[in-house]
């Protein structure tokens, strides 16, 4: 108990000097949540919108629809015809994008701060109504198919990552289908699907608006009111059933990748509940194993055994991370390895590392090191308005508490060596292991479906 | 940094504005933004130090650059510069590789070596309370690296695997081939090492390269963030770098950059479902007066989703997901290129369209709206890049490594705003000339070879693996 208190105290005193991100948070009468965070040092502002809808809410037979819809958000709205959104943001020196995730879809504009009103005008105009036509839909179906050809079908490891991995790691279709979608499902999407999806999921009560950077609160509030307050709310959508049946036996599959030249192994275990004590402890485990040049994988596997060439890992890998993870999900590791070792040996070496965590307490010096490493990493993530806005929006949407940007570090730093050991024992269980082995197989790729 | 007067003006405009949803709202012009003060000094041994104060976060960032980039690799030893850079942190006379990694993590820091065409460097950051330790580690790495034999062996082995993985991607093959064709005999043509050149690299060669080029008078250091008081910082710099001896730096024989000429190469990659296309040529470096007009012209043609290529090739024709132009400003002469990936069936009309759009740039002046779009775009991107320490560090180091003064950044936005349509048209006629462009296509020759015959006679080469 005493050591715990000391650990917590030293962790908190470390944090005392860290800068605080200011937050003003409120809700419009139509249910739209708003988070404002001023920082006037550089004349830059980010407007970030996050919607409570992602690929895991897609209907069977419509894989890829959330992402296809995201493309439709750039096809024009009532007063801003097709192309205008990009043109306005870019011609004013900003950049923008949208991205589709398992549990949410987000959009941002980062602009010189004198252009704040333009960004709000654009976002509110498309929340009021999209230009949903057969022609626009067809055009974007083609664009997404081309994106798939480029990013999935013509890239090494991509098919394994995007399609085979979720299909192996999950049993519920909501979790196991690919975010990019199949050609067949993409072709099947109709204009009616798009309208219905828009009405249900892109209503103000299903959204969070974040403004971060060179803003002033009174003017910012006035602008939000003028542009968004009179957009009507819609009935709240039903939460999807994403429940996974418990995994009772390890899964192992091997796939041949004609584009890969170096073998890879993906290893995963079902992750804990977001923001549970195990969640924070697993983050510290991830840092011990994979955080930087002094991590155990780097020192023992890349250097010591010289078996692994590159590794990456995350809770929610490959599309998510600790920040936006939501259960059910998987803690995944991707090990690109030396062909002189086979996949079984690599998995064995990872299991040895895990066994060590389950048996011995992480030494205090090592834990202190990764705490500092992590604190610095998170501090770096606060520098740009875009990164702060993204974090604030995700915390508001997923946790209902944007102040986690300031407070959650203390929760990570309070994790003890004992908790790390206990969480390792709980999470890394052989019968819940999933392995996908990617074997390079240089041969012509098979023909795509049209 | 912004003046109070400008802020108030912005506020007044916003408040006075009636909400008419049918039109984009009026907004004030981009406020003038001054870079934070840049302090530059040179130590007696010739080391240039560039300092910028930024107290927003308790962080410091730094980068040290040497004129020792990939172009200094001796022929046959391609990869020597990048391997020297990569191995600086793998052992010194004072610390093992493991100690370096652990000490860096303990200060919330990182130091990573890199090699570009012109420069070799090391960049990093840490929590500002550990600035002194970060400088101590930096000095140890650049001055005392020992290149332990087992680290050399491991790096050679893993680098070959990385290269195999990189060359499994059509994009890498296309970039590599494009550089090799346009730069001909100039060392810029050797973008990546080969397995054979990596095999030849020895520990002695690495030590030799380090001894030859890593000297204070061949380097600059940019340090920015929440810095210690000036006097303390000066003490730290003297303690870590003051007794580092000056050295005579050998000048490699100058190799001229070959003139641009039409060369057509098809790299056969059986099984590709799409074709990677590069169209371009050697152009200018950033000190050339043509640079800014070319940067804007290239932008009108292919930067962002308002550009001509995006609107035709992607939006109108639906041939490509991505199509864009690039200007890469190397110190001795940069390149201009168009990059895209299209599906096999449309490779010939796509190449034809790229050439048509290039020709068009020199045939008529760009419109006023295209010009203001690209000017505002480039200025805005620049201001936005200054939001983070890493962004400012990149800007400052980038211009310095190309031999330009830091005041280049002060004048950047003004120079962009000064370009007119006639200048763009003139540089387009000089540099965006399809007859002088090299075209590299990577794809399945059985699928696309015949169609490409319409464009001209392509030399067909085998894919590297």
mmCIF file with all atom_site columns, N, CA and C in Angstrom, chain A residues 285 288 296 352-364 366 416-422 424-425:
data_model
loop_
_atom_site.group_PDB
_atom_site.id
_atom_site.type_symbol
_atom_site.label_atom_id
_atom_site.label_alt_id
_atom_site.label_comp_id
_atom_site.label_asym_id
_atom_site.label_entity_id
_atom_site.label_seq_id
_atom_site.pdbx_PDB_ins_code
_atom_site.Cartn_x
_atom_site.Cartn_y
_atom_site.Cartn_z
_atom_site.occupancy
_atom_site.B_iso_or_equiv
_atom_site.pdbx_formal_charge
_atom_site.auth_seq_id
_atom_site.auth_comp_id
_atom_site.auth_asym_id
_atom_site.auth_atom_id
_atom_site.pdbx_PDB_model_num
ATOM 1  N N  . UNK A 1 285 ? 1.972  -2.445  -20.419 1.00 0.00 ? 285 UNK A N  1
ATOM 2  C CA . UNK A 1 285 ? 2.570  -3.673  -20.961 1.00 0.00 ? 285 UNK A CA 1
ATOM 3  C C  . UNK A 1 285 ? 3.031  -3.422  -22.391 1.00 0.00 ? 285 UNK A C  1
ATOM 4  N N  . UNK A 1 288 ? 6.219  -1.550  -22.301 1.00 0.00 ? 288 UNK A N  1
ATOM 5  C CA . UNK A 1 288 ? 7.354  -2.390  -21.887 1.00 0.00 ? 288 UNK A CA 1
ATOM 6  C C  . UNK A 1 288 ? 7.816  -3.237  -23.074 1.00 0.00 ? 288 UNK A C  1
ATOM 7  N N  . UNK A 1 296 ? 11.490 -4.191  -24.764 1.00 0.00 ? 296 UNK A N  1
ATOM 8  C CA . UNK A 1 296 ? 11.963 -5.585  -24.724 1.00 0.00 ? 296 UNK A CA 1
ATOM 9  C C  . UNK A 1 296 ? 11.987 -6.227  -26.106 1.00 0.00 ? 296 UNK A C  1
ATOM 10 N N  . UNK A 1 352 ? 7.377  -16.207 -24.877 1.00 0.00 ? 352 UNK A N  1
ATOM 11 C CA . UNK A 1 352 ? 8.392  -16.165 -23.809 1.00 0.00 ? 352 UNK A CA 1
ATOM 12 C C  . UNK A 1 352 ? 8.400  -14.798 -23.132 1.00 0.00 ? 352 UNK A C  1
ATOM 13 N N  . UNK A 1 353 ? 8.301  -13.760 -23.959 1.00 0.00 ? 353 UNK A N  1
ATOM 14 C CA . UNK A 1 353 ? 8.275  -12.402 -23.416 1.00 0.00 ? 353 UNK A CA 1
ATOM 15 C C  . UNK A 1 353 ? 7.052  -12.203 -22.525 1.00 0.00 ? 353 UNK A C  1
ATOM 16 N N  . UNK A 1 354 ? 5.931  -12.742 -22.987 1.00 0.00 ? 354 UNK A N  1
ATOM 17 C CA . UNK A 1 354 ? 4.688  -12.617 -22.219 1.00 0.00 ? 354 UNK A CA 1
ATOM 18 C C  . UNK A 1 354 ? 4.803  -13.390 -20.905 1.00 0.00 ? 354 UNK A C  1
ATOM 19 N N  . UNK A 1 355 ? 5.389  -14.595 -20.976 1.00 0.00 ? 355 UNK A N  1
ATOM 20 C CA . UNK A 1 355 ? 5.538  -15.417 -19.769 1.00 0.00 ? 355 UNK A CA 1
ATOM 21 C C  . UNK A 1 355 ? 6.381  -14.689 -18.728 1.00 0.00 ? 355 UNK A C  1
ATOM 22 N N  . UNK A 1 356 ? 7.391  -13.966 -19.218 1.00 0.00 ? 356 UNK A N  1
ATOM 23 C CA . UNK A 1 356 ? 8.249  -13.208 -18.305 1.00 0.00 ? 356 UNK A CA 1
ATOM 24 C C  . UNK A 1 356 ? 7.431  -12.133 -17.561 1.00 0.00 ? 356 UNK A C  1
ATOM 25 N N  . UNK A 1 357 ? 6.546  -11.474 -18.324 1.00 0.00 ? 357 UNK A N  1
ATOM 26 C CA . UNK A 1 357 ? 5.686  -10.457 -17.687 1.00 0.00 ? 357 UNK A CA 1
ATOM 27 C C  . UNK A 1 357 ? 4.730  -11.078 -16.671 1.00 0.00 ? 357 UNK A C  1
ATOM 28 N N  . UNK A 1 358 ? 4.300  -12.320 -16.989 1.00 0.00 ? 358 UNK A N  1
ATOM 29 C CA . UNK A 1 358 ? 3.339  -12.985 -16.101 1.00 0.00 ? 358 UNK A CA 1
ATOM 30 C C  . UNK A 1 358 ? 4.003  -13.505 -14.835 1.00 0.00 ? 358 UNK A C  1
ATOM 31 N N  . UNK A 1 359 ? 5.337  -13.717 -14.908 1.00 0.00 ? 359 UNK A N  1
ATOM 32 C CA . UNK A 1 359 ? 6.056  -14.303 -13.785 1.00 0.00 ? 359 UNK A CA 1
ATOM 33 C C  . UNK A 1 359 ? 6.742  -13.224 -12.942 1.00 0.00 ? 359 UNK A C  1
ATOM 34 N N  . UNK A 1 360 ? 7.554  -12.379 -13.585 1.00 0.00 ? 360 UNK A N  1
ATOM 35 C CA . UNK A 1 360 ? 8.374  -11.430 -12.818 1.00 0.00 ? 360 UNK A CA 1
ATOM 36 C C  . UNK A 1 360 ? 7.774  -10.026 -12.868 1.00 0.00 ? 360 UNK A C  1
ATOM 37 N N  . UNK A 1 361 ? 7.915  -9.302  -11.768 1.00 0.00 ? 361 UNK A N  1
ATOM 38 C CA . UNK A 1 361 ? 7.482  -7.905  -11.755 1.00 0.00 ? 361 UNK A CA 1
ATOM 39 C C  . UNK A 1 361 ? 8.420  -7.066  -12.628 1.00 0.00 ? 361 UNK A C  1
ATOM 40 N N  . UNK A 1 362 ? 7.863  -6.103  -13.348 1.00 0.00 ? 362 UNK A N  1
ATOM 41 C CA . UNK A 1 362 ? 8.698  -5.186  -14.132 1.00 0.00 ? 362 UNK A CA 1
ATOM 42 C C  . UNK A 1 362 ? 9.528  -4.361  -13.150 1.00 0.00 ? 362 UNK A C  1
ATOM 43 N N  . UNK A 1 363 ? 10.876 -4.335  -13.304 1.00 0.00 ? 363 UNK A N  1
ATOM 44 C CA . UNK A 1 363 ? 11.713 -3.577  -12.369 1.00 0.00 ? 363 UNK A CA 1
ATOM 45 C C  . UNK A 1 363 ? 11.319 -2.094  -12.346 1.00 0.00 ? 363 UNK A C  1
ATOM 46 N N  . UNK A 1 364 ? 11.453 -1.493  -11.166 1.00 0.00 ? 364 UNK A N  1
ATOM 47 C CA . UNK A 1 364 ? 11.041 -0.102  -11.000 1.00 0.00 ? 364 UNK A CA 1
ATOM 48 C C  . UNK A 1 364 ? 11.738 0.832   -11.996 1.00 0.00 ? 364 UNK A C  1
ATOM 49 N N  . UNK A 1 366 ? 12.821 0.261   -14.937 1.00 0.00 ? 366 UNK A N  1
ATOM 50 C CA . UNK A 1 366 ? 12.244 0.096   -16.278 1.00 0.00 ? 366 UNK A CA 1
ATOM 51 C C  . UNK A 1 366 ? 10.879 0.788   -16.352 1.00 0.00 ? 366 UNK A C  1
ATOM 52 N N  . UNK A 1 416 ? 0.805  -0.179  -11.280 1.00 0.00 ? 416 UNK A N  1
ATOM 53 C CA . UNK A 1 416 ? 1.917  -0.745  -10.509 1.00 0.00 ? 416 UNK A CA 1
ATOM 54 C C  . UNK A 1 416 ? 2.471  -2.003  -11.194 1.00 0.00 ? 416 UNK A C  1
ATOM 55 N N  . UNK A 1 417 ? 3.682  -2.408  -10.824 1.00 0.00 ? 417 UNK A N  1
ATOM 56 C CA . UNK A 1 417 ? 4.249  -3.646  -11.376 1.00 0.00 ? 417 UNK A CA 1
ATOM 57 C C  . UNK A 1 417 ? 3.327  -4.852  -11.132 1.00 0.00 ? 417 UNK A C  1
ATOM 58 N N  . UNK A 1 418 ? 2.679  -4.882  -9.975  1.00 0.00 ? 418 UNK A N  1
ATOM 59 C CA . UNK A 1 418 ? 1.780  -6.009  -9.667  1.00 0.00 ? 418 UNK A CA 1
ATOM 60 C C  . UNK A 1 418 ? 0.598  -6.032  -10.643 1.00 0.00 ? 418 UNK A C  1
ATOM 61 N N  . UNK A 1 419 ? 0.031  -4.847  -10.909 1.00 0.00 ? 419 UNK A N  1
ATOM 62 C CA . UNK A 1 419 ? -1.092 -4.789  -11.853 1.00 0.00 ? 419 UNK A CA 1
ATOM 63 C C  . UNK A 1 419 ? -0.671 -5.259  -13.241 1.00 0.00 ? 419 UNK A C  1
ATOM 64 N N  . UNK A 1 420 ? 0.551  -4.872  -13.636 1.00 0.00 ? 420 UNK A N  1
ATOM 65 C CA . UNK A 1 420 ? 1.047  -5.287  -14.947 1.00 0.00 ? 420 UNK A CA 1
ATOM 66 C C  . UNK A 1 420 ? 1.111  -6.816  -15.021 1.00 0.00 ? 420 UNK A C  1
ATOM 67 N N  . UNK A 1 421 ? 1.652  -7.405  -13.975 1.00 0.00 ? 421 UNK A N  1
ATOM 68 C CA . UNK A 1 421 ? 1.753  -8.867  -13.941 1.00 0.00 ? 421 UNK A CA 1
ATOM 69 C C  . UNK A 1 421 ? 0.357  -9.508  -13.992 1.00 0.00 ? 421 UNK A C  1
ATOM 70 N N  . UNK A 1 422 ? -0.561 -8.979  -13.193 1.00 0.00 ? 422 UNK A N  1
ATOM 71 C CA . UNK A 1 422 ? -1.892 -9.588  -13.124 1.00 0.00 ? 422 UNK A CA 1
ATOM 72 C C  . UNK A 1 422 ? -2.658 -9.425  -14.439 1.00 0.00 ? 422 UNK A C  1
ATOM 73 N N  . UNK A 1 424 ? -1.298 -9.102  -17.390 1.00 0.00 ? 424 UNK A N  1
ATOM 74 C CA . UNK A 1 424 ? -0.656 -9.991  -18.365 1.00 0.00 ? 424 UNK A CA 1
ATOM 75 C C  . UNK A 1 424 ? -1.214 -11.408 -18.224 1.00 0.00 ? 424 UNK A C  1
ATOM 76 N N  . UNK A 1 425 ? -1.435 -11.813 -16.980 1.00 0.00 ? 425 UNK A N  1
ATOM 77 C CA . UNK A 1 425 ? -1.988 -13.159 -16.756 1.00 0.00 ? 425 UNK A CA 1
ATOM 78 C C  . UNK A 1 425 ? -3.417 -13.257 -17.274 1.00 0.00 ? 425 UNK A C  1
#
